[in-house]
Amino acid sequence: MINQSIWRSNFRILWLSQFIAIAGLTVLVPLLPIYMASLQNLSVVEIQLWSGIAIAAPAVTTMIASPIWGKLGDKISRKWMVLRALLGLAVCLFLMALCTTPLQFVLVRLLQGLFGGVVDASSAFASAEAPAEDRGKVLGRLQSSVSAGSLVGPLMAVLQLRYRF
């Protein structure tokens, strides 16, 4: 177990990085139909279909990859699993911007699910490193970063659409 000041610093970084990751993921939801329409000349039904598939896609590969990443985190390092998930997410967000077809976008979202798992990795790291008497409080606070990111992400998208920035 690490000392209290290092743990508090790690937790702040963990909270902020998870907040940014979740905000980055959820900003996509209101913008996705517009983005899909910009990729190809699609009908409204096709836009809805591709958007739905793209939103659901990471869940498929996350379901497969999460147990593997969890086992690897137990053997190697939970901190490295957090870094892996954040880096995987960053690379996938960058690749999403380069997509030129809905299929490419869905494939990158599948890749995101394979290398993602920010929330799971962060929770495992926090529960392993937090002082035993504070684990419930720490996990509750960490979950607040998911809620805050889920709130801020779509609001950022709406502001972007409204004010064109």
PDB file of C-alpha atoms in Angstrom:
ATOM      1  CA  MET A   1       0.000   0.000   0.000  1.00  0.00           C
ATOM      2  CA  ILE A   2       1.272   3.469  -0.864  1.00  0.00           C
ATOM      3  CA  ASN A   3       1.355   6.423   1.484  1.00  0.00           C
ATOM      4  CA  GLN A   4      -1.656   8.700   1.887  1.00  0.00           C
ATOM      5  CA  SER A   5      -0.342  11.772   0.027  1.00  0.00           C
ATOM      6  CA  ILE A   6       0.679   9.722  -3.019  1.00  0.00           C
ATOM      7  CA  TRP A   7      -2.672   7.956  -2.961  1.00  0.00           C
ATOM      8  CA  ARG A   8      -4.586  11.260  -2.839  1.00  0.00           C
ATOM      9  CA  SER A   9      -2.559  12.615  -5.750  1.00  0.00           C
ATOM     10  CA  ASN A  10      -3.121   9.414  -7.740  1.00  0.00           C
ATOM     11  CA  PHE A  11      -6.834   9.581  -7.007  1.00  0.00           C
ATOM     12  CA  ARG A  12      -7.135  13.177  -8.228  1.00  0.00           C
ATOM     13  CA  ILE A  13      -5.367  12.251 -11.464  1.00  0.00           C
ATOM     14  CA  LEU A  14      -7.532   9.136 -11.792  1.00  0.00           C
ATOM     15  CA  TRP A  15     -10.742  11.115 -11.208  1.00  0.00           C
ATOM     16  CA  LEU A  16      -9.802  13.816 -13.722  1.00  0.00           C
ATOM     17  CA  SER A  17      -8.627  11.377 -16.387  1.00  0.00           C
ATOM     18  CA  GLN A  18     -11.787   9.307 -16.053  1.00  0.00           C
ATOM     19  CA  PHE A  19     -13.925  12.465 -16.209  1.00  0.00           C
ATOM     20  CA  ILE A  20     -12.175  13.606 -19.412  1.00  0.00           C
ATOM     21  CA  ALA A  21     -12.423  10.130 -20.957  1.00  0.00           C
ATOM     22  CA  ILE A  22     -16.141   9.819 -20.258  1.00  0.00           C
ATOM     23  CA  ALA A  23     -16.855  13.380 -21.411  1.00  0.00           C
ATOM     24  CA  GLY A  24     -14.922  12.611 -24.588  1.00  0.00           C
ATOM     25  CA  LEU A  25     -16.973   9.499 -25.188  1.00  0.00           C
ATOM     26  CA  THR A  26     -20.362  11.010 -24.436  1.00  0.00           C
ATOM     27  CA  VAL A  27     -19.785  14.175 -26.480  1.00  0.00           C
ATOM     28  CA  LEU A  28     -20.084  11.801 -29.413  1.00  0.00           C
ATOM     29  CA  VAL A  29     -23.692  10.785 -28.772  1.00  0.00           C
ATOM     30  CA  PRO A  30     -25.515  13.980 -29.873  1.00  0.00           C
ATOM     31  CA  LEU A  31     -23.024  14.584 -32.698  1.00  0.00           C
ATOM     32  CA  LEU A  32     -22.954  11.069 -34.117  1.00  0.00           C
ATOM     33  CA  PRO A  33     -25.944  11.313 -36.493  1.00  0.00           C
ATOM     34  CA  ILE A  34     -24.564  14.564 -37.912  1.00  0.00           C
ATOM     35  CA  TYR A  35     -21.125  13.006 -38.288  1.00  0.00           C
ATOM     36  CA  MET A  36     -22.555   9.900 -39.978  1.00  0.00           C
ATOM     37  CA  ALA A  37     -24.466  12.093 -42.427  1.00  0.00           C
ATOM     38  CA  SER A  38     -21.241  13.906 -43.280  1.00  0.00           C
ATOM     39  CA  LEU A  39     -19.412  10.677 -44.116  1.00  0.00           C
ATOM     40  CA  GLN A  40     -21.645   9.563 -46.973  1.00  0.00           C
ATOM     41  CA  ASN A  41     -24.904  10.430 -48.635  1.00  0.00           C
ATOM     42  CA  LEU A  42     -27.133   8.358 -46.358  1.00  0.00           C
ATOM     43  CA  SER A  43     -30.886   8.274 -45.869  1.00  0.00           C
ATOM     44  CA  VAL A  44     -32.309   9.161 -42.461  1.00  0.00           C
ATOM     45  CA  VAL A  45     -32.919   5.469 -41.743  1.00  0.00           C
ATOM     46  CA  GLU A  46     -29.319   4.599 -42.686  1.00  0.00           C
ATOM     47  CA  ILE A  47     -27.997   7.396 -40.467  1.00  0.00           C
ATOM     48  CA  GLN A  48     -30.036   6.063 -37.555  1.00  0.00           C
ATOM     49  CA  LEU A  49     -28.948   2.488 -38.251  1.00  0.00           C
ATOM     50  CA  TRP A  50     -25.217   3.284 -38.494  1.00  0.00           C
ATOM     51  CA  SER A  51     -25.413   5.572 -35.449  1.00  0.00           C
ATOM     52  CA  GLY A  52     -27.057   2.840 -33.388  1.00  0.00           C
ATOM     53  CA  ILE A  53     -24.522   0.248 -34.497  1.00  0.00           C
ATOM     54  CA  ALA A  54     -21.651   2.646 -33.756  1.00  0.00           C
ATOM     55  CA  ILE A  55     -22.958   3.389 -30.256  1.00  0.00           C
ATOM     56  CA  ALA A  56     -23.396  -0.325 -29.465  1.00  0.00           C
ATOM     57  CA  ALA A  57     -20.217  -1.623 -31.141  1.00  0.00           C
ATOM     58  CA  PRO A  58     -17.707  -1.099 -28.297  1.00  0.00           C
ATOM     59  CA  ALA A  59     -19.888  -3.090 -25.904  1.00  0.00           C
ATOM     60  CA  VAL A  60     -19.399  -6.215 -28.022  1.00  0.00           C
ATOM     61  CA  THR A  61     -15.611  -6.151 -27.920  1.00  0.00           C
ATOM     62  CA  THR A  62     -15.434  -4.825 -24.359  1.00  0.00           C
ATOM     63  CA  MET A  63     -17.463  -7.823 -23.230  1.00  0.00           C
ATOM     64  CA  ILE A  64     -14.831 -10.094 -24.766  1.00  0.00           C
ATOM     65  CA  ALA A  65     -11.716  -8.142 -23.779  1.00  0.00           C
ATOM     66  CA  SER A  66     -12.548  -7.042 -20.208  1.00  0.00           C
ATOM     67  CA  PRO A  67     -11.909 -10.408 -18.520  1.00  0.00           C
ATOM     68  CA  ILE A  68      -8.567 -10.661 -20.327  1.00  0.00           C
ATOM     69  CA  TRP A  69      -7.526  -7.135 -19.297  1.00  0.00           C
ATOM     70  CA  GLY A  70      -8.684  -7.823 -15.734  1.00  0.00           C
ATOM     71  CA  LYS A  71      -6.568 -10.959 -15.484  1.00  0.00           C
ATOM     72  CA  LEU A  72      -3.596  -9.128 -16.986  1.00  0.00           C
ATOM     73  CA  GLY A  73      -4.093  -6.294 -14.484  1.00  0.00           C
ATOM     74  CA  ASP A  74      -3.951  -8.796 -11.626  1.00  0.00           C
ATOM     75  CA  LYS A  75      -0.683 -10.218 -12.954  1.00  0.00           C
ATOM     76  CA  ILE A  76       1.104  -7.094 -14.189  1.00  0.00           C
ATOM     77  CA  SER A  77      -0.257  -3.810 -12.848  1.00  0.00           C
ATOM     78  CA  ARG A  78      -3.643  -2.181 -12.453  1.00  0.00           C
ATOM     79  CA  LYS A  79      -2.032   1.210 -13.030  1.00  0.00           C
ATOM     80  CA  TRP A  80      -0.754  -0.003 -16.412  1.00  0.00           C
ATOM     81  CA  MET A  81      -4.275  -1.142 -17.271  1.00  0.00           C
ATOM     82  CA  VAL A  82      -5.576   2.380 -16.605  1.00  0.00           C
ATOM     83  CA  LEU A  83      -2.854   3.836 -18.817  1.00  0.00           C
ATOM     84  CA  ARG A  84      -3.531   1.221 -21.504  1.00  0.00           C
ATOM     85  CA  ALA A  85      -7.242   2.018 -21.497  1.00  0.00           C
ATOM     86  CA  LEU A  86      -6.679   5.783 -21.664  1.00  0.00           C
ATOM     87  CA  LEU A  87      -4.123   5.466 -24.447  1.00  0.00           C
ATOM     88  CA  GLY A  88      -6.371   3.065 -26.371  1.00  0.00           C
ATOM     89  CA  LEU A  89      -9.256   5.499 -26.050  1.00  0.00           C
ATOM     90  CA  ALA A  90      -7.139   8.449 -27.187  1.00  0.00           C
ATOM     91  CA  VAL A  91      -5.876   6.571 -30.249  1.00  0.00           C
ATOM     92  CA  CYS A  92      -9.389   5.443 -31.151  1.00  0.00           C
ATOM     93  CA  LEU A  93     -10.841   8.952 -30.779  1.00  0.00           C
ATOM     94  CA  PHE A  94      -8.119  10.199 -33.126  1.00  0.00           C
ATOM     95  CA  LEU A  95      -8.829   7.396 -35.609  1.00  0.00           C
ATOM     96  CA  MET A  96     -12.566   8.164 -35.495  1.00  0.00           C
ATOM     97  CA  ALA A  97     -11.825  11.638 -36.806  1.00  0.00           C
ATOM     98  CA  LEU A  98     -10.023  10.091 -39.800  1.00  0.00           C
ATOM     99  CA  CYS A  99     -12.865   7.777 -40.824  1.00  0.00           C
ATOM    100  CA  THR A 100     -14.454   8.365 -44.220  1.00  0.00           C
ATOM    101  CA  THR A 101     -17.232   5.751 -44.116  1.00  0.00           C
ATOM    102  CA  PRO A 102     -19.694   4.549 -41.488  1.00  0.00           C
ATOM    103  CA  LEU A 103     -18.159   1.067 -41.670  1.00  0.00           C
ATOM    104  CA  GLN A 104     -14.694   2.422 -40.862  1.00  0.00           C
ATOM    105  CA  PHE A 105     -16.198   4.306 -37.931  1.00  0.00           C
ATOM    106  CA  VAL A 106     -17.871   1.164 -36.575  1.00  0.00           C
ATOM    107  CA  LEU A 107     -14.631  -0.810 -36.963  1.00  0.00           C
ATOM    108  CA  VAL A 108     -12.743   1.829 -34.960  1.00  0.00           C
ATOM    109  CA  ARG A 109     -15.482   1.716 -32.314  1.00  0.00           C
ATOM    110  CA  LEU A 110     -15.006  -2.067 -32.128  1.00  0.00           C
ATOM    111  CA  LEU A 111     -11.285  -1.449 -31.672  1.00  0.00           C
ATOM    112  CA  GLN A 112     -12.126   1.068 -28.956  1.00  0.00           C
ATOM    113  CA  GLY A 113     -14.005  -1.637 -27.089  1.00  0.00           C
ATOM    114  CA  LEU A 114     -11.036  -3.985 -27.332  1.00  0.00           C
ATOM    115  CA  PHE A 115      -8.606  -1.488 -25.851  1.00  0.00           C
ATOM    116  CA  GLY A 116     -11.026   0.477 -23.682  1.00  0.00           C
ATOM    117  CA  GLY A 117     -12.300  -0.211 -20.218  1.00  0.00           C
ATOM    118  CA  VAL A 118     -11.314   3.053 -18.557  1.00  0.00           C
ATOM    119  CA  VAL A 119     -14.008   2.774 -15.886  1.00  0.00           C
ATOM    120  CA  ASP A 120     -13.233  -0.868 -15.085  1.00  0.00           C
ATOM    121  CA  ALA A 121      -9.473  -0.330 -14.967  1.00  0.00           C
ATOM    122  CA  SER A 122      -9.841   2.803 -12.842  1.00  0.00           C
ATOM    123  CA  SER A 123     -12.175   1.070 -10.403  1.00  0.00           C
ATOM    124  CA  ALA A 124      -9.836  -1.919 -10.055  1.00  0.00           C
ATOM    125  CA  PHE A 125      -6.856   0.355  -9.480  1.00  0.00           C
ATOM    126  CA  ALA A 126      -8.720   2.510  -6.961  1.00  0.00           C
ATOM    127  CA  SER A 127     -10.077  -0.441  -4.992  1.00  0.00           C
ATOM    128  CA  ALA A 128      -6.656  -2.087  -4.834  1.00  0.00           C
ATOM    129  CA  GLU A 129      -4.761   1.042  -3.802  1.00  0.00           C
ATOM    130  CA  ALA A 130      -7.231   2.860  -1.544  1.00  0.00           C
ATOM    131  CA  PRO A 131      -6.964   2.439   2.203  1.00  0.00           C
ATOM    132  CA  ALA A 132      -9.323  -0.364   3.274  1.00  0.00           C
ATOM    133  CA  GLU A 133     -11.424   1.931   5.453  1.00  0.00           C
ATOM    134  CA  ASP A 134     -11.977   4.365   2.554  1.00  0.00           C
ATOM    135  CA  ARG A 135     -12.699   1.986  -0.352  1.00  0.00           C
ATOM    136  CA  GLY A 136     -16.444   2.575  -0.471  1.00  0.00           C
ATOM    137  CA  LYS A 137     -16.000   6.334  -0.330  1.00  0.00           C
ATOM    138  CA  VAL A 138     -13.240   6.240  -2.951  1.00  0.00           C
ATOM    139  CA  LEU A 139     -15.273   4.130  -5.378  1.00  0.00           C
ATOM    140  CA  GLY A 140     -18.290   6.398  -4.853  1.00  0.00           C
ATOM    141  CA  ARG A 141     -16.214   9.480  -5.590  1.00  0.00           C
ATOM    142  CA  LEU A 142     -14.675   7.803  -8.611  1.00  0.00           C
ATOM    143  CA  GLN A 143     -18.140   6.972  -9.909  1.00  0.00           C
ATOM    144  CA  SER A 144     -19.001  10.662  -9.601  1.00  0.00           C
ATOM    145  CA  SER A 145     -16.411  11.330 -12.323  1.00  0.00           C
ATOM    146  CA  VAL A 146     -18.371   9.031 -14.651  1.00  0.00           C
ATOM    147  CA  SER A 147     -21.593  10.875 -13.853  1.00  0.00           C
ATOM    148  CA  ALA A 148     -19.967  14.283 -14.242  1.00  0.00           C
ATOM    149  CA  GLY A 149     -18.351  13.289 -17.544  1.00  0.00           C
ATOM    150  CA  SER A 150     -21.661  11.863 -18.781  1.00  0.00           C
ATOM    151  CA  LEU A 151     -23.293  15.190 -17.985  1.00  0.00           C
ATOM    152  CA  VAL A 152     -20.607  17.468 -19.401  1.00  0.00           C
ATOM    153  CA  GLY A 153     -19.930  15.539 -22.637  1.00  0.00           C
ATOM    154  CA  PRO A 154     -23.369  15.921 -24.243  1.00  0.00           C
ATOM    155  CA  LEU A 155     -23.617  19.509 -22.977  1.00  0.00           C
ATOM    156  CA  MET A 156     -20.330  20.296 -24.732  1.00  0.00           C
ATOM    157  CA  ALA A 157     -21.784  18.820 -27.925  1.00  0.00           C
ATOM    158  CA  VAL A 158     -24.902  20.961 -27.640  1.00  0.00           C
ATOM    159  CA  LEU A 159     -22.801  24.085 -27.052  1.00  0.00           C
ATOM    160  CA  GLN A 160     -20.628  23.181 -30.005  1.00  0.00           C
ATOM    161  CA  LEU A 161     -23.680  22.793 -32.235  1.00  0.00           C
ATOM    162  CA  ARG A 162     -25.308  25.952 -30.926  1.00  0.00           C
ATOM    163  CA  TYR A 163     -22.300  28.270 -30.992  1.00  0.00           C
ATOM    164  CA  ARG A 164     -20.246  26.542 -33.729  1.00  0.00           C
ATOM    165  CA  PHE A 165     -16.992  26.266 -31.808  1.00  0.00           C
TER     166      PHE A 165
END
